Coordinates of C-alpha atoms in Angstrom, one line a residue:
M11 CA 57.9 -16.4 44.2
R12 CA 57.5 -14.2 47.3
V13 CA 60.5 -12.1 46.1
C14 CA 58.8 -11.6 42.7
V15 CA 55.6 -10.5 44.3
K16 CA 57.4 -8.1 46.6
A17 CA 59.3 -6.7 43.7
L18 CA 56.2 -6.3 41.6
T19 CA 54.5 -4.6 44.6
L20 CA 57.4 -2.2 45.0
I21 CA 57.3 -1.4 41.3
W22 CA 53.6 -0.7 41.3
M23 CA 54.0 1.5 44.4
L24 CA 56.8 3.4 42.7
L25 CA 54.8 3.9 39.5
G26 CA 51.9 5.2 41.6
I27 CA 54.1 7.7 43.4
L28 CA 55.5 8.8 40.1
A29 CA 52.0 9.2 38.6
I30 CA 51.0 11.7 41.3
A31 CA 54.4 13.4 41.9
P32 CA 54.4 16.8 40.4
R33 CA 56.8 17.5 37.6
P34 CA 59.5 19.9 38.9
A35 CA 59.4 23.4 37.7
H36 CA 62.0 24.4 35.1
A37 CA 65.4 24.7 36.6
A38 CA 65.6 28.3 35.2
C39 CA 63.1 29.3 37.8
D40 CA 65.3 28.3 40.8
V41 CA 66.7 31.2 42.7
P42 CA 70.0 30.3 44.6
E43 CA 70.2 31.3 48.2
N44 CA 72.0 34.5 48.9
S45 CA 71.2 35.8 45.4
T46 CA 71.4 39.5 44.9
L47 CA 68.3 41.5 44.2
D48 CA 69.3 41.9 40.6
K49 CA 69.9 38.2 40.0
A50 CA 66.8 37.0 41.9
A51 CA 64.6 39.5 40.1
S52 CA 66.0 38.6 36.7
I53 CA 65.4 34.9 37.3
L54 CA 61.8 35.3 38.5
F55 CA 61.0 37.8 35.8
N56 CA 62.0 35.3 33.1
C57 CA 60.3 32.4 34.8
S58 CA 57.2 31.1 33.0
S59 CA 55.5 29.2 35.9
T60 CA 56.4 27.6 39.2
M61 CA 53.0 25.9 39.8
D62 CA 52.6 22.2 40.1
L63 CA 52.0 19.9 37.2
T64 CA 51.5 16.2 37.7
S65 CA 52.0 15.1 34.1
L66 CA 51.6 16.5 30.6
P67 CA 48.8 14.9 28.5
P68 CA 49.9 13.4 25.2
G69 CA 50.7 15.9 22.6
E70 CA 50.9 18.8 25.1
K71 CA 53.9 20.9 26.1
E72 CA 54.5 23.3 28.9
F73 CA 53.7 27.0 28.7
V74 CA 56.5 29.3 27.7
A75 CA 56.0 33.0 28.4
N76 CA 57.2 35.5 25.9
F77 CA 58.7 38.7 27.3
S78 CA 60.6 39.7 24.2
F79 CA 59.6 43.3 24.3
P80 CA 60.6 45.5 21.3
K81 CA 63.1 48.3 22.1
T82 CA 61.6 50.7 19.6
L83 CA 57.9 51.3 18.8
P84 CA 57.0 48.9 16.0
P85 CA 54.6 49.6 13.1
V86 CA 51.3 48.0 13.5
E87 CA 48.2 47.4 11.4
T88 CA 45.1 49.3 12.6
P89 CA 42.1 47.9 10.6
W90 CA 39.7 49.4 13.2
R91 CA 40.7 52.9 12.4
G92 CA 38.2 54.7 10.3
I93 CA 35.2 52.7 11.7
A94 CA 32.8 54.9 13.6
F95 CA 32.5 52.7 16.7
R96 CA 29.5 54.6 18.1
V97 CA 27.6 54.2 14.7
E98 CA 28.8 50.7 13.8
P99 CA 29.8 49.1 17.1
E100 CA 29.4 45.5 16.0
R101 CA 31.5 46.0 12.9
Y102 CA 34.2 47.7 15.0
L103 CA 34.1 44.9 17.5
R104 CA 34.3 42.1 14.9
T105 CA 37.3 43.9 13.3
L106 CA 39.1 44.0 16.7
L107 CA 38.5 40.2 17.1
A108 CA 39.7 39.4 13.6
Y109 CA 42.9 41.4 14.3
G110 CA 43.5 39.4 17.5
L111 CA 42.9 36.0 15.9
K112 CA 44.9 36.5 12.7
D113 CA 48.4 35.8 14.1
N114 CA 47.5 33.7 17.1
V115 CA 45.0 31.0 15.9
P116 CA 47.5 29.4 13.5
I117 CA 50.0 28.9 16.4
D118 CA 47.3 28.0 18.9
W119 CA 48.2 31.0 21.0
R120 CA 51.8 29.8 21.6
V121 CA 53.1 33.3 21.1
E122 CA 56.7 32.5 21.9
K123 CA 56.8 31.3 18.3
G124 CA 55.9 34.8 17.0
S125 CA 59.0 36.7 18.0
Q126 CA 58.0 40.2 19.2
S127 CA 54.6 40.3 17.5
W128 CA 52.7 39.3 20.7
C129 CA 53.7 38.9 24.3
H130 CA 52.6 38.3 27.9
A131 CA 52.7 40.5 31.0
P132 CA 55.4 39.4 33.5
W133 CA 55.4 38.5 37.2
F134 CA 52.6 35.9 37.3
Q135 CA 54.9 32.9 37.5
D136 CA 53.5 31.8 40.9
I137 CA 49.9 31.7 39.7
R138 CA 50.2 30.6 36.1
E139 CA 49.2 27.1 35.4
R140 CA 51.9 25.3 33.5
I141 CA 50.3 24.1 30.3
H142 CA 48.7 27.3 28.8
G143 CA 49.8 29.9 31.3
M144 CA 46.3 30.7 32.5
T145 CA 45.6 32.4 35.8
R146 CA 42.4 32.1 37.9
E147 CA 39.6 34.5 37.3
R148 CA 36.3 35.2 39.1
G149 CA 34.3 32.0 39.5
S150 CA 30.8 31.6 38.1
R151 CA 28.1 31.1 40.8
L152 CA 25.1 29.0 40.5
F153 CA 22.9 30.0 37.6
E154 CA 25.1 32.9 36.4
L155 CA 25.9 31.2 33.1
S156 CA 22.7 29.2 32.5
E157 CA 19.5 28.3 34.2
H158 CA 20.8 24.7 34.3
Q159 CA 24.0 25.6 36.1
R160 CA 23.7 24.0 39.5
S161 CA 27.3 24.1 40.7
R162 CA 30.0 26.7 40.8
A163 CA 32.5 26.8 37.9
E164 CA 36.1 27.8 37.8
N165 CA 37.3 30.3 35.2
W166 CA 40.9 30.7 34.1
A167 CA 42.3 33.1 31.5
I168 CA 45.4 34.3 29.6
G169 CA 46.0 37.7 27.9
F170 CA 48.2 38.8 25.0
Y171 CA 49.4 42.2 23.9
N172 CA 50.3 43.3 20.4
G173 CA 53.7 44.7 19.5
V174 CA 52.8 48.2 20.5
G175 CA 51.5 47.0 23.9
C176 CA 54.7 44.9 24.3
Y177 CA 56.8 48.0 23.7
G178 CA 54.8 49.7 26.5
L179 CA 55.4 46.8 28.9
G180 CA 59.1 46.9 27.9
Q181 CA 59.4 50.5 28.9
V182 CA 58.2 49.6 32.4
W183 CA 60.3 46.4 32.7
A184 CA 63.5 47.4 31.0
D185 CA 65.2 46.6 34.3
P186 CA 63.6 43.5 36.0
A187 CA 64.7 44.8 39.4
R188 CA 63.6 48.4 38.9
P189 CA 60.3 48.8 37.0
K190 CA 59.5 52.3 35.9
T191 CA 55.9 53.2 36.4
K192 CA 56.1 57.0 36.9
G193 CA 53.9 58.8 34.4
F194 CA 53.3 55.6 32.5
V195 CA 50.8 55.4 29.6
F196 CA 50.5 52.9 26.8
P197 CA 51.2 54.2 23.2
P198 CA 48.2 54.7 20.9
N199 CA 47.1 51.5 19.1
T200 CA 48.0 49.2 22.0
F201 CA 45.8 46.2 21.7
A202 CA 45.1 43.3 24.1
I203 CA 43.1 40.1 23.7
K204 CA 42.2 37.7 26.5
L205 CA 40.8 34.1 26.4
L206 CA 38.7 32.9 29.3
F207 CA 38.1 29.2 29.8
T208 CA 35.6 27.5 32.2
T209 CA 35.2 24.2 33.9
A210 CA 31.4 24.5 33.5
P211 CA 30.2 21.2 31.8
I212 CA 28.2 21.1 28.6
S213 CA 25.3 19.4 30.4
R214 CA 24.8 22.5 32.5
V215 CA 25.8 25.2 30.0
P216 CA 24.7 23.7 26.6
Y217 CA 25.8 26.6 24.5
L218 CA 29.4 25.6 25.2
T219 CA 28.9 22.5 23.0
G220 CA 31.7 22.3 20.4
S221 CA 33.8 25.1 22.0
K222 CA 37.6 25.1 22.0
T223 CA 39.0 22.9 24.7
W224 CA 42.3 23.3 26.6
N225 CA 44.0 21.1 29.1
A226 CA 44.9 23.1 32.2
A227 CA 46.9 22.1 35.3
I228 CA 44.5 23.6 37.8
G229 CA 43.6 20.6 40.0
E230 CA 45.2 19.4 43.2
H231 CA 49.0 19.1 42.9
G232 CA 48.7 20.4 39.3
S233 CA 46.4 17.7 38.1
V234 CA 44.9 18.4 34.7
K235 CA 41.4 19.3 33.9
E236 CA 39.7 20.0 30.6
M237 CA 38.3 23.5 30.1
R238 CA 36.2 25.1 27.4
L239 CA 36.4 28.6 25.9
L240 CA 33.6 30.7 27.1
Q241 CA 34.6 34.4 26.7
V242 CA 37.0 36.5 24.7
D243 CA 37.8 40.1 25.7
V244 CA 39.5 42.7 23.5
A245 CA 40.7 46.2 24.2
V246 CA 42.4 48.9 22.1
K247 CA 43.8 52.3 22.9
D248 CA 42.2 54.2 20.0
P249 CA 42.7 58.0 19.7
A250 CA 39.2 58.2 18.4
A251 CA 37.9 57.2 21.8
G252 CA 38.5 60.8 22.9
A253 CA 38.9 62.1 26.4
L254 CA 36.5 59.8 28.2
T255 CA 39.0 57.0 29.0
G256 CA 41.2 56.7 25.9
W257 CA 40.2 53.0 25.6
I258 CA 37.6 50.9 23.9
F259 CA 36.7 47.5 25.4
G260 CA 34.7 44.7 23.9
T261 CA 33.6 41.2 24.8
F262 CA 32.5 38.1 22.9
M263 CA 31.1 34.8 24.1
Y264 CA 31.0 31.4 22.5
D265 CA 27.6 30.2 21.3
A266 CA 27.1 26.7 19.9
Y267 CA 23.9 27.8 18.3
A268 CA 25.4 30.7 16.4
P269 CA 26.0 30.4 12.6
G270 CA 29.5 29.6 11.6
D271 CA 31.8 26.7 10.4
D272 CA 34.4 26.9 13.2
I273 CA 34.9 27.8 16.8
W274 CA 36.0 31.4 16.2
S275 CA 33.1 32.2 13.9
K276 CA 30.7 31.1 16.7
L277 CA 32.0 33.9 19.0
V278 CA 29.0 36.2 19.4
P279 CA 29.5 39.9 20.2
V280 CA 28.4 40.7 23.7
G281 CA 29.1 44.4 23.4
L282 CA 31.5 47.4 23.1
M283 CA 32.2 50.1 25.7
W284 CA 34.0 53.4 25.5
G285 CA 32.7 55.1 28.6
N286 CA 31.2 54.3 32.0
D287 CA 27.9 56.3 32.1
P288 CA 28.8 57.7 35.6
E289 CA 25.4 59.4 35.9
L290 CA 23.4 56.2 35.4
T291 CA 22.4 55.6 39.0
A292 CA 19.9 53.3 40.5
K293 CA 17.2 56.0 40.6
K294 CA 17.8 57.0 36.9
Y295 CA 17.8 53.4 35.8
Q296 CA 14.9 52.1 37.9
E297 CA 12.6 55.1 38.2
D298 CA 13.4 57.3 35.2
G299 CA 14.1 54.6 32.6
G300 CA 17.7 55.6 32.0
A301 CA 19.9 53.5 29.7
V302 CA 23.6 53.4 28.9
Q303 CA 24.8 55.9 26.3
E304 CA 28.5 55.0 26.3
S305 CA 28.2 51.3 25.6
W306 CA 26.6 49.1 23.0
V307 CA 25.3 45.8 24.4
N308 CA 24.0 43.1 22.0
P309 CA 20.3 42.9 22.8
A310 CA 20.1 39.2 21.9
V311 CA 22.8 38.4 24.5
A312 CA 21.4 40.7 27.1
A313 CA 18.0 39.0 26.7
R314 CA 19.6 35.6 27.3
F315 CA 21.0 36.7 30.7
F316 CA 18.2 38.9 31.8
P317 CA 16.0 36.1 33.3
L318 CA 19.0 34.7 35.3
P319 CA 19.7 35.8 38.9
R320 CA 22.5 38.1 37.7
H321 CA 19.9 40.0 35.6
H322 CA 22.5 42.1 33.8
L323 CA 25.9 41.5 32.3
G324 CA 27.2 44.8 33.8
L325 CA 25.5 47.1 36.3
F326 CA 22.2 48.7 35.0
G327 CA 22.9 47.5 31.4
R328 CA 26.6 48.4 31.2
L329 CA 28.9 46.0 29.5
N330 CA 30.6 43.0 31.1
G331 CA 31.1 39.5 30.1
P332 CA 29.3 36.4 31.3
V333 CA 32.3 35.6 33.6
D334 CA 32.4 39.0 35.1
N335 CA 30.9 40.7 38.2
F336 CA 27.5 42.1 37.3
N337 CA 27.8 45.0 39.7
S338 CA 30.8 46.3 37.7
A339 CA 31.7 46.9 34.0
C340 CA 34.7 46.4 31.8
L341 CA 36.2 49.9 31.8
A342 CA 35.4 50.7 35.4
C343 CA 37.1 47.5 36.6
H344 CA 40.2 48.1 34.5
A345 CA 40.4 51.8 35.6
R346 CA 41.5 50.3 39.0
A347 CA 44.9 49.5 37.5
L348 CA 47.5 51.3 39.6
D349 CA 50.8 51.0 41.4
W350 CA 50.8 51.5 45.2
G351 CA 54.6 51.9 45.1
R352 CA 54.9 49.2 47.8
G353 CA 53.8 45.8 48.8
V354 CA 50.7 45.2 50.9
P355 CA 50.5 42.5 53.6
S356 CA 48.2 39.6 53.0
E357 CA 46.0 40.3 56.0
G358 CA 45.4 42.9 58.6
P359 CA 44.3 46.6 58.6
L360 CA 46.3 47.6 55.5
F361 CA 44.9 44.8 53.4
D362 CA 41.4 45.7 54.6
E363 CA 41.9 49.4 53.8
M364 CA 43.3 48.5 50.4
N365 CA 40.1 46.6 49.5
V366 CA 38.0 49.5 50.6
L367 CA 39.9 52.0 48.5
L368 CA 40.0 49.7 45.5
P369 CA 36.8 47.7 45.5
F370 CA 36.0 45.0 43.0
A371 CA 32.5 46.3 42.6
I372 CA 30.1 48.7 44.4
N373 CA 26.8 48.8 46.2
P374 CA 24.4 49.9 43.5
S375 CA 22.3 52.0 46.0
D376 CA 25.3 54.1 47.1
E377 CA 25.2 56.9 44.5
E378 CA 28.4 58.6 45.6
A379 CA 30.3 55.4 45.5
L380 CA 28.7 54.6 42.1
R381 CA 29.7 57.9 40.5
N382 CA 33.2 57.4 41.8
Y383 CA 33.5 53.8 40.6
F384 CA 32.1 54.6 37.2
R385 CA 34.0 57.8 36.7
N386 CA 35.5 58.3 33.3
R387 CA 39.2 58.5 34.1
E388 CA 41.8 59.6 31.7
P389 CA 44.8 57.2 31.3
T390 CA 46.9 59.2 33.8
E391 CA 44.2 59.5 36.5
P392 CA 44.6 56.8 39.2
F393 CA 41.5 55.3 40.9
V394 CA 43.1 56.1 44.3
A395 CA 44.7 59.5 44.8
D396 CA 48.4 59.6 45.4
T397 CA 49.0 56.4 43.6
Q398 CA 50.4 55.8 40.0
S399 CA 47.8 55.0 37.3
L400 CA 48.8 52.0 35.1
D401 CA 46.5 53.0 32.2
Y402 CA 43.7 50.4 32.4
S403 CA 46.0 47.4 32.4
L404 CA 45.1 45.0 35.2
Q405 CA 47.8 42.6 33.9
L406 CA 50.5 45.2 34.3
A407 CA 49.1 46.2 37.7
G408 CA 48.9 42.7 38.9
G409 CA 52.5 42.0 38.0
I410 CA 53.8 45.2 39.7
F411 CA 51.7 44.4 42.8
R412 CA 53.3 40.9 43.1
F413 CA 56.8 42.3 42.4
R414 CA 56.4 45.0 45.1
G415 CA 55.3 42.4 47.7
W416 CA 58.2 40.1 46.9
V417 CA 60.7 42.9 47.2
D418 CA 59.3 44.2 50.5
M419 CA 59.5 40.8 52.0
N420 CA 62.8 39.6 50.6
F421 CA 64.9 42.8 50.0
S422 CA 63.3 45.4 52.2
A423 CA 66.5 47.3 52.7
Q424 CA 66.7 47.9 48.9
A425 CA 63.0 48.4 48.3
A426 CA 63.4 52.2 47.8
E427 CA 65.8 51.7 44.9
T428 CA 63.3 49.5 43.1
R429 CA 60.6 52.1 42.6
D430 CA 60.4 55.5 41.0
V431 CA 57.1 56.4 42.6
P432 CA 56.5 57.1 46.3
P433 CA 55.0 54.4 48.4
Y434 CA 51.4 54.9 49.3
K435 CA 50.7 55.8 53.0
F436 CA 47.6 54.1 54.3
K437 CA 45.5 55.9 56.9
E438 CA 46.1 53.1 59.4
E439 CA 49.8 53.7 59.2
K440 CA 49.3 57.4 59.7
S441 CA 47.2 56.7 62.8
G442 CA 49.6 54.1 64.1
N443 CA 47.1 51.3 64.0
A444 CA 48.7 49.2 61.3
G445 CA 50.7 47.0 63.5
A446 CA 54.4 46.1 63.2
A447 CA 55.8 45.6 59.7
P448 CA 56.9 42.1 58.9
S449 CA 60.5 41.6 60.0
K450 CA 61.2 38.1 58.6
I451 CA 63.1 38.3 55.4
L452 CA 62.6 35.2 53.4
P453 CA 65.1 33.8 50.8
P454 CA 64.2 34.9 47.3
T455 CA 62.1 31.9 46.4
Q456 CA 58.5 31.4 45.3
D457 CA 56.9 31.7 48.8
R458 CA 53.3 32.7 48.2
S459 CA 52.6 34.0 51.7
Y460 CA 54.4 37.3 51.3
V461 CA 51.4 39.1 49.7
G462 CA 47.7 38.7 49.7
P463 CA 45.4 38.1 46.7
S464 CA 45.9 40.7 44.1
P465 CA 43.2 43.4 44.0
F466 CA 43.7 43.7 40.3
S467 CA 41.3 41.0 39.1
R468 CA 37.6 40.6 38.1
G469 CA 36.7 40.2 41.8
D470 CA 34.3 37.9 43.6

């Protein structure tokens, strides 16, 4: 009898261990020791995710990234062309959304099923959760989403590019060990769509009732949490946008109280943006009654958020989504997409200087900083002089940033051959105050300590 009890106890202990033990990442992500730069870079480039996952919920499957970039520029539908976005911003915005939903809703955004029609941006394998491939976004503070929100919410997101955008990514990443960013711009009609999910509960954010839910492996050791769709962003490189930025950005939010028969019809336009209104300073807004001229913000949505502590969606009435930093705006944030041509240590003077040069948002009372932050930059103009612009793509910039850091730590002797742009020289290095460069060369694995948080995000 005692033997049976002991056996049962051991079985239950084993089952408990198995229940919490993370599922191993796909073997295709394993980099053998002593791998060459080319082999290691190829393995990690094609890896979907290395993050932990305790177990897959019933009916779910693991995320599979699609990096099948077309070799030639594909034809693409452009239903937004011909709509005067300044005159009919809501119609233009809804047309963009319909285009992004058409191919992807029927396959529940599993774009690996769609060949080269849609794709993901590479080099996020270390920070993509393993069920839907989402990465962490800016969290929502108390009362940012609703007057009932009394705890902070996590927000995670995933973006998708159309075939034209995939072609552009393929031009950069034709060689996984030697990305080409010099002079990069996306072709016209590049389109991107991004889904943002939140952990905010319905009890605190009632307008999320009935929204689309996804399981996401974002908890401790990759445990699974349920998240709800809150925000959808769209962006298109439309020649009609002119010389301001070359891009038009738009945002939707889910609203349970909106008319419609399904989740997607309850996405309410938040606004459309084609310029940054760089002259809309605190004085002009607060004292002179100035208002945005290069955005359209849905007045009904703006009124909903005005009584909350955030006051605005974007600074002084500019466009941003409910998840985003209210001292910034969509286009200004994305204009920060650039290639430093090098990795940046995760802490120390260089990291601090980087965050000064490339801020998430600005002090609204600093007019000089405001005008610089909200400057209308052409696609080839970098936010920081002497760096390489990456044409408003934070996803491309984030992947390049992570790749550069990995190379500098693991293959420093070959770093020069991996870039076609010069490495940025920080002032601290010029003055000799940067400290010694890291000398430890780690094996080409998924060590996350080689580089700090990517500056190419929505920011805190």
